mmCIF file of C-alpha atoms in Angstrom:
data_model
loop_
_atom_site.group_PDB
_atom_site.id
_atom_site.type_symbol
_atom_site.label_atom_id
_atom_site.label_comp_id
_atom_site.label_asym_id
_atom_site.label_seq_id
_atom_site.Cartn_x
_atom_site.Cartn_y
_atom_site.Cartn_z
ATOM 1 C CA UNK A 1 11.355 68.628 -0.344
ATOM 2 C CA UNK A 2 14.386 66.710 1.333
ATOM 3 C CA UNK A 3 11.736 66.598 4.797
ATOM 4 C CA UNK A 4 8.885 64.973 2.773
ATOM 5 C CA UNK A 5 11.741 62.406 1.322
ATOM 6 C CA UNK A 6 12.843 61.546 4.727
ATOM 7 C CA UNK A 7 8.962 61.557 5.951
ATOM 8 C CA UNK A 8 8.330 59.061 2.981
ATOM 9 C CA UNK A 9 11.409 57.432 3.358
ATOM 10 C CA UNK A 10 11.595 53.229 3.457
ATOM 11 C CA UNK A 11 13.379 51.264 5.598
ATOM 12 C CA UNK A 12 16.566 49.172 4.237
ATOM 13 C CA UNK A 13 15.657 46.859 2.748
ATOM 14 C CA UNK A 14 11.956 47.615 1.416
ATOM 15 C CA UNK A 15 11.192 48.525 -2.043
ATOM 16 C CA UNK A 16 10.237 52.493 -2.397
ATOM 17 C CA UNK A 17 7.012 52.812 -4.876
ATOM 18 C CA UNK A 18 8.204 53.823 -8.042
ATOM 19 C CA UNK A 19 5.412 55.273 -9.389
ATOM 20 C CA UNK A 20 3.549 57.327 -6.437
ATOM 21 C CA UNK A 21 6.022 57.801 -4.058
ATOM 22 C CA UNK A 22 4.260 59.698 -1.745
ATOM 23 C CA UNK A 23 1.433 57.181 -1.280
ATOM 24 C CA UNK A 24 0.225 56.034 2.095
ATOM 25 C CA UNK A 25 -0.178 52.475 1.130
ATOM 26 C CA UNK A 26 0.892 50.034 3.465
ATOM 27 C CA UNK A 27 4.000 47.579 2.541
ATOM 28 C CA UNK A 28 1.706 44.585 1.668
ATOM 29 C CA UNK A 29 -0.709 46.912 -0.841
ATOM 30 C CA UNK A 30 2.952 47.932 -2.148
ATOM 31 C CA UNK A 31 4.389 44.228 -2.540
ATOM 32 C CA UNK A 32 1.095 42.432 -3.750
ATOM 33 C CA UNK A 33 1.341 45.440 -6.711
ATOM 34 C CA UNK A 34 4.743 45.128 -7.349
ATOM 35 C CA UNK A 35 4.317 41.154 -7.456
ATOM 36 C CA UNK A 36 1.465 41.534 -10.185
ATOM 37 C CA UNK A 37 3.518 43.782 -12.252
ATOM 38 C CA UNK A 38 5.715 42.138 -14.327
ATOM 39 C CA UNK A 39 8.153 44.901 -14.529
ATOM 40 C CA UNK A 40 8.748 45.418 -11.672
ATOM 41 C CA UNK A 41 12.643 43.992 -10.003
ATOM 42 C CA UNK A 42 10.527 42.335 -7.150
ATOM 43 C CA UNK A 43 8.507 40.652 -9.699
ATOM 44 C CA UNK A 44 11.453 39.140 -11.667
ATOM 45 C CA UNK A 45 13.577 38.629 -8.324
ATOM 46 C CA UNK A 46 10.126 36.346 -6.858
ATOM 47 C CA UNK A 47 10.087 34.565 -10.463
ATOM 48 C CA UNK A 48 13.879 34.041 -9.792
ATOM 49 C CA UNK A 49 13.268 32.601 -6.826
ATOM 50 C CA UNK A 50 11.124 30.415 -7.809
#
């Protein structure tokens, strides 16, 4: 529902969860995933970075 979304809903900037967007992880749980997932965009854009 569009309240849950907003509820849920990331600041600019931050990377929503693709997966489980309704998780309550916190944003480091969220970017230490992302980072060990090679598909993920933040993975590549940390390897680009690099």
């Amino acid at each position: 529902s569009p309240s849950i979304c907003r509820l849920f809903a990331k600041p600019a900037g931050e990377i929503p969860l693709k997966r489980h967007p309704l998780t309550r992880t916190t944003t480091a749980e969220d970017s230490a995933r992302q980072r060990s997932d090679p598909s993920s965009a933040l993975a590549r854009k940390i390897e680009a970075q690099k």
